[in-house]
Amino acid sequence: MTGFFNIDKEEGRSSGYAVNILKRLTHTPCGHMGTLDPLASGVLPVGVGNAVRLFDFFLSKQKTYLARFRFGATTPTLDREGEIVYGGAIPSAEEIVKNLPQFVGTIAQVPPRYSAVSVNGRRGYALARSGEDFDLPAKNVTVHAFRLIGQTQEDEFAFEICCGAGTYIRSLARDFASALGTQGYMSALRRTKSGAFTEENAVPLSSITRENAAEYLIPTDSVIDLPSLTVTDTRLYHGIPIPCDRGDGLYKLYCGEGFYGLARVCGGLVKTEKKLC
């Protein structure tokens, strides 16, 4: 069994929990294509079998979130699971809209202290929980779109955010509030899109059983946005590069039996890169 499940993860469950359930149902190695915190819900692509080899490929894909930010307060975790510390004004919708553009594009962002970022071999959340003092370096992330949807409570607003790999929505809540001269934290998060996977086609984990799992499995090649290349010369599948008249780059590779994996063309030669069948 090889391909993907597009899971609609529920709040309160870890991404690892979903992966472990699917391993037991399919008796096949599985791995998610980008974690969601337990607080968050929504699209969680899970690779099955050889599809797990595409983790790096999908990690770089754009993701879209619906998030809620609460202003006039903060928490150590930058989300609603931490102890709330009140302080700061609640901005108006007009102030929010005016400041959104400065957070679109490439921005420097410091990850949350309560995160899986490694610090000298230890996770940030472990250091934070033990009360240790440490700093995390800023890194550049890309926000493609940041849009106000509306006001949900007196101190809470909803946003749609489209961003690249490594972006922490919790950090965005903190930094955006700071730009408004106040404090803020993420009160809710739902991922609606991750690369080719969308919430419209996502299924609850509870819907998948050992008997129907194959019905929900998405073919690997259907979610890879690359041009196709068909090669019937069997030398290629034994590790021997062969001549190719296609342009340099990465391709979905098909052999006589169907989809094989990924191949790379360079300087008039093609060679296999990842076997995914």
mmCIF file of N, CA, C and O in Angstrom, residues 168-204:
data_model
loop_
_atom_site.group_PDB
_atom_site.id
_atom_site.type_symbol
_atom_site.label_atom_id
_atom_site.label_comp_id
_atom_site.label_asym_id
_atom_site.label_seq_id
_atom_site.Cartn_x
_atom_site.Cartn_y
_atom_site.Cartn_z
ATOM 1 N N TYR A 168 5.516 29.992 12.009
ATOM 2 C CA TYR A 168 4.748 29.720 13.225
ATOM 3 C C TYR A 168 3.631 30.753 13.335
ATOM 4 O O TYR A 168 3.892 31.957 13.440
ATOM 5 N N ILE A 169 2.391 30.294 13.304
ATOM 6 C CA ILE A 169 1.252 31.203 13.406
ATOM 7 C C ILE A 169 1.209 31.822 14.804
ATOM 8 O O ILE A 169 0.807 32.976 14.978
ATOM 9 N N ARG A 170 1.633 31.080 15.819
ATOM 10 C CA ARG A 170 1.683 31.628 17.186
ATOM 11 C C ARG A 170 2.640 32.816 17.260
ATOM 12 O O ARG A 170 2.357 33.826 17.911
ATOM 13 N N SER A 171 3.791 32.698 16.592
ATOM 14 C CA SER A 171 4.742 33.813 16.577
ATOM 15 C C SER A 171 4.182 34.994 15.805
ATOM 16 O O SER A 171 4.416 36.154 16.158
ATOM 17 N N LEU A 172 3.428 34.708 14.742
ATOM 18 C CA LEU A 172 2.809 35.774 13.964
ATOM 19 C C LEU A 172 1.804 36.543 14.826
ATOM 20 O O LEU A 172 1.734 37.776 14.753
ATOM 21 N N ALA A 173 1.058 35.831 15.655
ATOM 22 C CA ALA A 173 0.112 36.502 16.563
ATOM 23 C C ALA A 173 0.854 37.428 17.520
ATOM 24 O O ALA A 173 0.436 38.574 17.751
ATOM 25 N N ARG A 174 1.944 36.943 18.093
ATOM 26 C CA ARG A 174 2.747 37.746 19.030
ATOM 27 C C ARG A 174 3.311 38.989 18.343
ATOM 28 O O ARG A 174 3.181 40.120 18.851
ATOM 29 N N ASP A 175 3.919 38.796 17.171
ATOM 30 C CA ASP A 175 4.601 39.894 16.489
ATOM 31 C C ASP A 175 3.616 40.910 15.918
ATOM 32 O O ASP A 175 3.891 42.121 15.918
ATOM 33 N N PHE A 176 2.486 40.426 15.418
ATOM 34 C CA PHE A 176 1.489 41.345 14.869
ATOM 35 C C PHE A 176 0.897 42.197 15.983
ATOM 36 O O PHE A 176 0.719 43.413 15.822
ATOM 37 N N ALA A 177 0.628 41.594 17.122
ATOM 38 C CA ALA A 177 0.122 42.362 18.259
ATOM 39 C C ALA A 177 1.128 43.409 18.698
ATOM 40 O O ALA A 177 0.765 44.554 19.016
ATOM 41 N N SER A 178 2.409 43.030 18.711
ATOM 42 C CA SER A 178 3.464 43.969 19.101
ATOM 43 C C SER A 178 3.502 45.170 18.162
ATOM 44 O O SER A 178 3.691 46.313 18.599
ATOM 45 N N ALA A 179 3.318 44.922 16.865
ATOM 46 C CA ALA A 179 3.305 46.014 15.894
ATOM 47 C C ALA A 179 2.124 46.949 16.130
ATOM 48 O O ALA A 179 2.176 48.134 15.771
ATOM 49 N N LEU A 180 1.073 46.427 16.756
ATOM 50 C CA LEU A 180 -0.100 47.240 17.080
ATOM 51 C C LEU A 180 0.019 47.895 18.454
ATOM 52 O O LEU A 180 -0.913 48.550 18.927
ATOM 53 N N GLY A 181 1.165 47.677 19.117
ATOM 54 C CA GLY A 181 1.396 48.286 20.420
ATOM 55 C C GLY A 181 0.691 47.586 21.554
ATOM 56 O O GLY A 181 0.404 48.207 22.583
ATOM 57 N N THR A 182 0.419 46.292 21.375
ATOM 58 C CA THR A 182 -0.282 45.554 22.422
ATOM 59 C C THR A 182 0.283 44.138 22.508
ATOM 60 O O THR A 182 1.364 43.846 22.000
ATOM 61 N N GLN A 183 -0.448 43.251 23.157
ATOM 62 C CA GLN A 183 -0.074 41.850 23.255
ATOM 63 C C GLN A 183 -1.152 40.995 22.599
ATOM 64 O O GLN A 183 -2.306 41.418 22.477
ATOM 65 N N GLY A 184 -0.775 39.779 22.198
ATOM 66 C CA GLY A 184 -1.746 38.905 21.578
ATOM 67 C C GLY A 184 -1.269 37.465 21.573
ATOM 68 O O GLY A 184 -0.083 37.187 21.728
ATOM 69 N N TYR A 185 -2.221 36.553 21.404
ATOM 70 C CA TYR A 185 -1.874 35.138 21.298
ATOM 71 C C TYR A 185 -2.866 34.448 20.372
ATOM 72 O O TYR A 185 -3.936 34.992 20.068
ATOM 73 N N MET A 186 -2.500 33.274 19.904
ATOM 74 C CA MET A 186 -3.346 32.500 19.005
ATOM 75 C C MET A 186 -4.376 31.720 19.818
ATOM 76 O O MET A 186 -4.016 30.890 20.643
ATOM 77 N N SER A 187 -5.649 31.972 19.556
ATOM 78 C CA SER A 187 -6.697 31.305 20.325
ATOM 79 C C SER A 187 -7.309 30.114 19.596
ATOM 80 O O SER A 187 -7.973 29.280 20.224
ATOM 81 N N ALA A 188 -7.117 30.009 18.283
ATOM 82 C CA ALA A 188 -7.631 28.861 17.529
ATOM 83 C C ALA A 188 -6.889 28.787 16.205
ATOM 84 O O ALA A 188 -6.421 29.808 15.676
ATOM 85 N N LEU A 189 -6.790 27.555 15.663
ATOM 86 C CA LEU A 189 -6.081 27.375 14.391
ATOM 87 C C LEU A 189 -6.657 26.174 13.647
ATOM 88 O O LEU A 189 -6.856 25.105 14.228
ATOM 89 N N ARG A 190 -6.905 26.380 12.364
ATOM 90 C CA ARG A 190 -7.325 25.289 11.484
ATOM 91 C C ARG A 190 -6.563 25.400 10.167
ATOM 92 O O ARG A 190 -6.533 26.478 9.558
ATOM 93 N N ARG A 191 -5.946 24.293 9.741
ATOM 94 C CA ARG A 191 -5.266 24.290 8.438
ATOM 95 C C ARG A 191 -6.253 23.828 7.381
ATOM 96 O O ARG A 191 -6.844 22.754 7.491
ATOM 97 N N THR A 192 -6.433 24.653 6.355
ATOM 98 C CA THR A 192 -7.404 24.347 5.314
ATOM 99 C C THR A 192 -6.759 23.837 4.034
ATOM 100 O O THR A 192 -7.450 23.276 3.173
ATOM 101 N N LYS A 193 -5.427 24.015 3.912
ATOM 102 C CA LYS A 193 -4.739 23.582 2.691
ATOM 103 C C LYS A 193 -3.276 23.330 3.009
ATOM 104 O O LYS A 193 -2.654 24.084 3.750
ATOM 105 N N SER A 194 -2.746 22.243 2.452
ATOM 106 C CA SER A 194 -1.319 21.941 2.560
ATOM 107 C C SER A 194 -0.870 21.373 1.232
ATOM 108 O O SER A 194 -1.125 20.209 0.921
ATOM 109 N N GLY A 195 -0.230 22.220 0.417
ATOM 110 C CA GLY A 195 0.133 21.791 -0.928
ATOM 111 C C GLY A 195 -1.105 21.447 -1.726
ATOM 112 O O GLY A 195 -2.041 22.238 -1.841
ATOM 113 N N ALA A 196 -1.151 20.216 -2.252
ATOM 114 C CA ALA A 196 -2.281 19.780 -3.071
ATOM 115 C C ALA A 196 -3.455 19.285 -2.244
ATOM 116 O O ALA A 196 -4.526 18.993 -2.784
ATOM 117 N N PHE A 197 -3.299 19.200 -0.925
ATOM 118 C CA PHE A 197 -4.329 18.642 -0.054
ATOM 119 C C PHE A 197 -5.202 19.764 0.514
ATOM 120 O O PHE A 197 -4.681 20.738 1.061
ATOM 121 N N THR A 198 -6.511 19.619 0.413
ATOM 122 C CA THR A 198 -7.440 20.654 0.880
ATOM 123 C C THR A 198 -8.464 20.057 1.843
ATOM 124 O O THR A 198 -8.691 18.834 1.872
ATOM 125 N N GLU A 199 -9.098 20.927 2.620
ATOM 126 C CA GLU A 199 -10.079 20.456 3.597
ATOM 127 C C GLU A 199 -11.327 19.878 2.938
ATOM 128 O O GLU A 199 -12.024 19.055 3.538
ATOM 129 N N GLU A 200 -11.608 20.283 1.694
ATOM 130 C CA GLU A 200 -12.792 19.752 1.009
ATOM 131 C C GLU A 200 -12.693 18.236 0.806
ATOM 132 O O GLU A 200 -13.708 17.532 0.780
ATOM 133 N N ASN A 201 -11.450 17.734 0.654
ATOM 134 C CA ASN A 201 -11.259 16.303 0.409
ATOM 135 C C ASN A 201 -10.693 15.569 1.617
ATOM 136 O O ASN A 201 -10.354 14.383 1.515
ATOM 137 N N ALA A 202 -10.595 16.254 2.753
ATOM 138 C CA ALA A 202 -10.041 15.618 3.949
ATOM 139 C C ALA A 202 -11.116 14.785 4.643
ATOM 140 O O ALA A 202 -12.304 15.097 4.580
ATOM 141 N N VAL A 203 -10.679 13.700 5.297
ATOM 142 C CA VAL A 203 -11.621 12.803 5.970
ATOM 143 C C VAL A 203 -11.226 12.652 7.435
ATOM 144 O O VAL A 203 -10.037 12.629 7.768
ATOM 145 N N PRO A 204 -12.198 12.558 8.336
ATOM 146 C CA PRO A 204 -11.875 12.325 9.745
ATOM 147 C C PRO A 204 -11.168 10.980 9.904
ATOM 148 O O PRO A 204 -11.468 10.010 9.202
#
